[in-house]
Tab-separated table of C-alpha atoms and ligand atoms in Angstrom:
chain	number	residue	atom	x	y	z
A	1	MET	CA	93.006	279.077	95.739
A	2	PRO	CA	95.162	281.897	97.408
A	3	VAL	CA	94.700	284.580	99.753
A	4	VAL	CA	90.972	284.903	99.994
A	5	PRO	CA	88.206	287.699	101.979
A	6	LEU	CA	87.664	286.078	105.109
A	7	LYS	CA	83.994	286.692	104.670
A	8	ASP	CA	84.252	283.989	101.757
A	9	ILE	CA	85.932	281.769	104.377
A	10	VAL	CA	83.531	281.577	106.859
A	11	ASP	CA	80.179	282.028	104.717
A	12	ARG	CA	80.836	278.613	103.715
A	13	GLY	CA	82.020	277.100	106.641
A	14	PHE	CA	78.603	278.692	107.789
A	15	ALA	CA	76.259	277.545	105.221
A	16	GLU	CA	77.932	274.035	105.208
A	17	ARG	CA	77.673	274.081	109.253
A	18	TYR	CA	81.615	273.457	109.257
A	19	GLY	CA	84.012	275.226	111.362
A	20	VAL	CA	87.312	276.989	110.513
A	21	ALA	CA	89.829	277.052	112.310
A	22	ALA	CA	91.143	280.581	113.118
A	23	ILE	CA	94.786	279.714	115.091
A	24	ASN	CA	96.539	282.724	116.857
A	25	VAL	CA	100.464	281.898	115.122
A	26	PHE	CA	103.091	283.729	117.316
A	27	ASN	CA	106.306	283.288	114.832
A	28	ASP	CA	107.378	282.550	111.326
A	29	LEU	CA	107.165	278.846	112.643
A	30	THR	CA	104.016	278.692	113.736
A	31	LEU	CA	102.779	280.590	110.787
A	32	GLU	CA	104.375	277.952	108.479
A	33	ALA	CA	103.204	275.185	110.375
A	34	VAL	CA	99.655	275.936	110.388
A	35	LEU	CA	99.983	276.837	106.709
A	36	ALA	CA	101.109	272.950	106.461
A	37	ALA	CA	98.460	271.534	108.094
A	38	ALA	CA	96.085	273.652	105.922
A	39	VAL	CA	97.289	272.571	102.972
A	40	GLU	CA	97.877	268.748	103.688
A	41	GLU	CA	94.182	268.793	104.942
A	42	ARG	CA	93.126	270.533	102.286
A	43	ALA	CA	91.140	272.780	104.728
A	44	PRO	CA	90.403	276.891	104.357
A	45	VAL	CA	92.218	278.501	107.593
A	46	ILE	CA	92.275	281.647	109.218
A	47	VAL	CA	95.671	282.911	110.677
A	48	GLN	CA	95.552	285.425	113.465
A	49	THR	CA	97.663	287.666	115.034
A	50	SER	CA	97.162	289.481	118.283
A	51	VAL	CA	98.274	292.980	118.719
A	52	LYS	CA	101.000	291.620	121.002
A	53	THR	CA	102.518	289.359	118.103
A	54	VAL	CA	101.778	292.439	115.584
A	55	ARG	CA	104.484	294.600	118.074
A	56	SER	CA	106.934	292.055	118.645
A	57	ILE	CA	107.380	290.873	115.215
A	58	GLY	CA	106.733	294.438	113.274
A	59	LEU	CA	104.021	294.994	110.994
A	60	ASP	CA	106.466	295.027	108.150
A	61	LEU	CA	108.285	291.860	108.722
A	62	LEU	CA	104.903	289.706	109.660
A	63	PHE	CA	103.134	291.012	106.624
A	64	ALA	CA	106.540	290.054	104.687
A	65	MET	CA	106.215	286.602	106.508
A	66	TRP	CA	102.875	285.864	105.340
A	67	GLN	CA	103.416	287.113	101.722
A	68	SER	CA	106.022	284.616	101.238
A	69	LEU	CA	104.298	281.552	102.953
A	70	THR	CA	101.021	282.265	101.454
A	71	SER	CA	102.869	283.007	97.538
A	72	GLY	CA	101.543	279.909	95.588
A	73	ILE	CA	99.447	278.230	98.666
A	74	GLU	CA	96.838	276.207	97.361
A	75	VAL	CA	94.294	276.405	99.771
A	76	PRO	CA	92.071	279.295	100.591
A	77	VAL	CA	93.902	281.310	103.855
A	78	SER	CA	92.982	284.840	105.599
A	79	LEU	CA	94.354	286.933	107.812
A	80	HIS	CA	92.756	288.115	110.502
A	81	LEU	CA	94.090	290.954	113.265
A	82	ASP	CA	92.734	289.564	116.775
A	83	HIS	CA	90.710	291.455	119.618
A	84	CYS	CA	92.037	295.145	119.096
A	85	PRO	CA	91.115	298.108	120.841
A	86	ASP	CA	93.262	300.196	119.307
A	87	ARG	CA	92.157	302.140	116.339
A	88	ALA	CA	95.449	302.859	115.357
A	89	VAL	CA	96.668	299.350	114.912
A	90	ILE	CA	93.607	298.185	112.854
A	91	SER	CA	94.199	300.944	110.264
A	92	SER	CA	98.197	299.741	109.822
A	93	CYS	CA	96.698	296.726	109.499
A	94	LEU	CA	94.298	296.997	106.906
A	95	ALA	CA	96.323	299.547	105.108
A	96	LYS	CA	99.055	296.805	104.947
A	97	GLY	CA	96.905	294.303	103.669
A	98	TRP	CA	95.038	292.419	106.535
A	99	ASN	CA	91.938	290.475	105.443
A	100	SER	CA	90.021	291.257	108.490
A	101	VAL	CA	90.067	292.575	112.052
A	102	LEU	CA	88.204	292.000	115.240
A	103	PHE	CA	87.412	295.369	116.550
A	104	ASP	CA	87.315	294.836	120.065
A	105	ALA	CA	85.405	298.133	121.607
A	106	SER	CA	83.662	295.422	124.084
A	107	SER	CA	84.923	298.010	127.141
A	108	LEU	CA	83.108	300.955	125.253
A	109	PRO	CA	79.245	301.410	126.026
A	110	VAL	CA	77.448	299.402	122.998
A	111	ALA	CA	75.985	302.356	121.454
A	112	GLU	CA	79.725	303.852	121.154
A	113	ASN	CA	81.052	300.462	120.366
A	114	GLN	CA	78.824	300.527	117.593
A	115	ARG	CA	79.280	304.136	116.253
A	116	GLN	CA	82.943	302.988	115.960
A	117	THR	CA	82.618	300.064	114.628
A	118	VAL	CA	80.567	301.510	111.699
A	119	GLU	CA	83.620	303.481	111.090
A	120	VAL	CA	85.920	300.540	111.024
A	121	VAL	CA	83.698	298.542	108.816
A	122	ALA	CA	83.646	301.437	106.307
A	123	GLU	CA	87.317	301.688	106.557
A	124	ALA	CA	87.857	297.811	106.274
A	125	ARG	CA	85.485	297.647	103.064
A	126	ALA	CA	87.894	300.258	100.977
A	127	TYR	CA	90.299	297.868	101.113
A	128	GLY	CA	87.983	294.697	100.738
A	129	ALA	CA	88.748	293.544	104.173
A	130	ASP	CA	85.991	292.151	107.016
A	131	VAL	CA	85.434	292.943	110.548
A	132	GLU	CA	84.686	290.905	113.642
A	133	GLY	CA	82.767	292.568	116.454
A	134	GLU	CA	81.759	291.977	119.614
A	135	ILE	CA	79.777	293.970	122.429
A	136	GLU	CA	80.783	292.333	125.583
A	137	ALA	CA	84.207	291.067	126.500
A	138	ILE	CA	85.047	287.781	126.228
A	139	THR	CA	86.611	286.722	129.554
A	140	GLY	CA	90.318	285.860	129.910
A	141	VAL	CA	93.498	287.749	129.190
A	142	GLU	CA	94.793	286.950	125.718
A	143	ASP	CA	97.973	288.103	124.993
A	144	GLY	CA	97.614	291.255	127.156
A	145	ILE	CA	93.971	292.271	126.149
A	146	GLY	CA	91.041	291.369	128.331
A	147	SER	CA	90.183	291.021	131.973
A	148	ASP	CA	89.333	287.378	133.895
A	149	GLU	CA	85.914	289.419	135.031
A	150	VAL	CA	82.818	287.556	133.487
A	151	ALA	CA	81.315	290.513	131.746
A	152	GLN	CA	77.844	291.395	132.141
A	153	ARG	CA	75.726	289.701	128.349
A	154	GLN	CA	74.028	292.141	126.368
A	155	SER	CA	70.374	291.250	125.796
A	156	LEU	CA	69.154	289.474	122.209
A	157	PRO	CA	67.859	293.072	120.397
A	158	ALA	CA	70.866	294.664	121.484
A	159	ALA	CA	72.908	291.933	119.846
A	160	LEU	CA	70.657	292.240	116.724
A	161	GLU	CA	70.788	296.081	116.698
A	162	PHE	CA	74.270	296.096	116.500
A	163	ILE	CA	75.170	293.576	114.229
A	164	ARG	CA	72.386	294.885	111.475
A	165	ALA	CA	73.528	298.347	112.082
A	166	THR	CA	77.505	297.707	111.427
A	167	GLY	CA	77.703	295.446	108.775
A	168	ILE	CA	80.008	293.661	110.374
A	169	THR	CA	81.023	290.194	108.709
A	170	VAL	CA	81.697	287.616	112.012
A	171	PHE	CA	79.997	288.230	115.323
A	172	ALA	CA	81.309	287.291	118.429
A	173	PRO	CA	79.136	286.654	121.586
A	174	ALA	CA	80.172	285.755	125.289
A	175	ILE	CA	78.490	282.716	125.733
A	176	GLY	CA	80.171	281.500	128.976
A	177	ASN	CA	83.574	281.035	127.309
A	178	ALA	CA	87.093	281.959	127.744
A	179	HIS	CA	90.509	282.584	126.717
A	180	GLY	CA	93.191	280.651	128.379
A	181	VAL	CA	93.142	277.071	129.843
A	182	TYR	CA	89.530	276.228	131.495
A	183	HIS	CA	89.832	275.515	135.234
A	184	ALA	CA	86.540	274.146	135.077
A	185	GLU	CA	83.822	273.040	132.544
A	186	PRO	CA	82.385	275.942	131.116
A	187	LYS	CA	78.906	276.341	130.834
A	188	LEU	CA	78.237	277.369	127.763
A	189	ASP	CA	74.549	279.199	126.528
A	190	ALA	CA	74.527	277.280	122.765
A	191	GLN	CA	70.918	278.311	122.684
A	192	ARG	CA	72.309	281.740	122.647
A	193	VAL	CA	74.096	281.347	119.172
A	194	SER	CA	70.750	279.638	117.905
A	195	ASP	CA	68.923	282.899	119.230
A	196	ILE	CA	71.158	285.347	117.318
A	197	VAL	CA	71.571	283.458	113.955
A	198	ALA	CA	67.972	282.623	114.032
A	199	ALA	CA	67.278	286.405	114.085
A	200	GLU	CA	69.993	287.181	112.066
A	201	PRO	CA	72.094	284.381	109.559
A	202	ILE	CA	76.040	285.564	110.481
A	203	PRO	CA	78.343	283.318	111.164
A	204	ILE	CA	79.503	283.254	114.612
A	205	ALA	CA	83.132	283.489	116.329
A	206	LEU	CA	83.892	281.052	119.015
A	207	HIS	CA	86.339	282.187	121.487
A	208	GLY	CA	88.304	280.319	123.942
A	209	GLY	CA	88.429	277.077	122.010
A	210	THR	CA	91.283	275.813	123.971
A	211	GLY	CA	89.853	273.052	126.096
A	212	LEU	CA	86.401	272.886	124.684
A	213	THR	CA	85.159	269.075	124.149
A	214	ASP	CA	84.462	267.479	120.605
A	215	ALA	CA	81.080	267.262	121.545
A	216	GLN	CA	81.047	270.991	122.655
A	217	PHE	CA	82.350	271.798	119.186
A	218	ALA	CA	80.109	269.909	117.348
A	219	ASP	CA	76.813	271.426	119.210
A	220	LEU	CA	78.118	274.882	118.431
A	221	ILE	CA	79.456	274.812	115.171
A	222	GLY	CA	76.268	273.333	114.322
A	223	ARG	CA	74.487	276.042	115.621
A	224	GLY	CA	76.550	278.704	113.337
A	225	CYS	CA	79.876	279.013	115.374
A	226	ALA	CA	81.749	279.078	111.807
A	227	LYS	CA	85.231	280.718	112.958
A	228	VAL	CA	86.772	278.521	115.633
A	229	ASN	CA	89.449	280.518	117.511
A	230	ILE	CA	92.441	278.352	118.954
A	231	SER	CA	95.249	279.972	120.852
A	232	THR	CA	96.491	278.875	123.875
A	233	ALA	CA	96.692	275.167	122.864
A	234	LEU	CA	99.129	276.387	120.127
A	235	LYS	CA	101.386	278.068	123.094
A	236	VAL	CA	101.204	274.986	124.814
A	237	THR	CA	101.968	272.673	122.057
A	238	TYR	CA	104.648	274.849	121.158
A	239	MET	CA	106.344	275.398	124.521
A	240	GLN	CA	105.884	271.375	125.490
A	241	SER	CA	107.099	270.189	122.776
A	242	SER	CA	110.284	272.279	123.071
A	243	LEU	CA	110.626	271.763	126.867
A	244	ALA	CA	110.589	267.927	125.663
A	245	PHE	CA	112.994	268.281	123.195
A	246	LEU	CA	115.494	270.548	125.126
A	247	ARG	CA	115.411	267.881	127.894
A	248	GLY	CA	116.564	264.800	125.415
A	249	ALA	CA	118.808	267.346	124.207
A	250	GLU	CA	120.581	267.963	127.579
A	251	GLU	CA	120.255	264.092	128.061
A	252	ARG	CA	122.190	263.695	125.041
A	253	GLY	CA	124.463	266.487	125.355
A	254	SER	CA	123.360	267.368	121.403
A	255	TRP	CA	122.835	271.152	120.596
A	256	ASP	CA	121.011	271.737	117.564
A	257	PRO	CA	118.527	274.204	116.925
A	258	PRO	CA	117.080	273.372	113.482
A	259	SER	CA	116.304	270.059	115.451
A	260	LEU	CA	114.316	271.752	117.458
A	261	PHE	CA	112.519	273.570	115.261
A	262	ALA	CA	111.936	270.438	113.331
A	263	ALA	CA	110.372	268.916	116.437
A	264	THR	CA	108.237	272.006	117.352
A	265	ARG	CA	107.143	272.347	113.642
A	266	ALA	CA	105.524	268.977	113.634
A	267	ALA	CA	103.965	269.357	116.882
A	268	ALA	CA	102.210	272.598	115.649
A	269	LYS	CA	101.262	271.208	112.231
A	270	ASP	CA	100.027	267.993	114.047
A	271	MET	CA	97.819	270.094	116.206
A	272	ALA	CA	96.581	272.676	113.624
A	273	ALA	CA	95.390	269.513	111.467
A	274	ALA	CA	93.993	267.511	114.364
A	275	HIS	CA	91.444	270.431	115.244
A	276	MET	CA	90.889	271.070	111.224
A	277	ARG	CA	89.976	267.519	111.258
A	278	ARG	CA	87.781	268.055	114.764
A	279	PHE	CA	85.980	271.295	113.413
A	280	GLY	CA	84.935	269.288	109.971
A	281	SER	CA	86.677	271.738	107.864
A	282	ALA	CA	89.509	269.243	106.308
A	283	GLY	CA	88.903	268.227	102.796
A	284	LYS	CA	86.739	272.227	102.560
A	285	ALA	CA	89.120	273.673	100.115
A	286	TRP	CA	87.858	274.797	97.083
B	1	LIG	P1	92.147	280.058	123.749
B	1	LIG	O1	93.209	281.101	123.792
B	1	LIG	O2	91.019	280.027	124.613
B	1	LIG	O3	92.381	279.122	122.401
B	1	LIG	O4	91.273	281.272	122.992
B	1	LIG	C1	91.478	281.748	121.676
B	1	LIG	C2	90.902	282.891	121.152
B	1	LIG	O5	89.724	282.992	121.147
B	1	LIG	C3	91.542	284.089	120.409
B	1	LIG	O6	90.745	285.237	120.555
């Protein structure tokens, strides 16, 4: 099963109450490693790209990498644009072939966010693509987008009205989660996920996955968080495994870039595979 709509992936996870790892990659090595982990674990996976990654690699090259690395792949995979407030970037990614986008208009008043999200959903549908929506910012800065201020949460009726009016595929509520490294144990409002799902059964995106515990993942996935975002953990794994390897290279006086790539690739693949197992998506490929 090759590249599929994001809806196909999250709907199954939601129905069977497992979480699909949605991992932010930032170069060819991490893209290949995440896909290799999915194949090895027989897990569906969502590959995410930040706007920063799209800009740094370039739309055409990034999509060519995706096409090449997913050609003939045997597990369901989907390409998603993470937090994007910029409608022009959304349009470019959809036209190029991204399967899904997170239109992040959380800085706008909810009514205007909703009006524009309706437009983005219509645009995406024309390509057979999906849209994730949010009405309050997730705390923390991710690849230059967001703020460390904790956003005020909207009411349950406002969230339900947004979900129903826009026709989004995935909803991303703020529940006390945050992007980046947690400096204190987060106080998660898991009940908010249950309240939304009870009133409107829609797959929920859990942002800020790095640093949450197995118990928190299990609880939130059980309540309907079918898309579990991981970004910081891959960055940390990549940088720390590179650092460890380079320290060894210095000691040995041996400077062989492909050996460095092999070491960081193995660490990235292991980290991605471990998350797939933690979220219960290993073995769920169809
Ligand atoms: P972390 O960086 O905390 O893993 O969060 C990832 C995320 O939510 C991407 O949108």
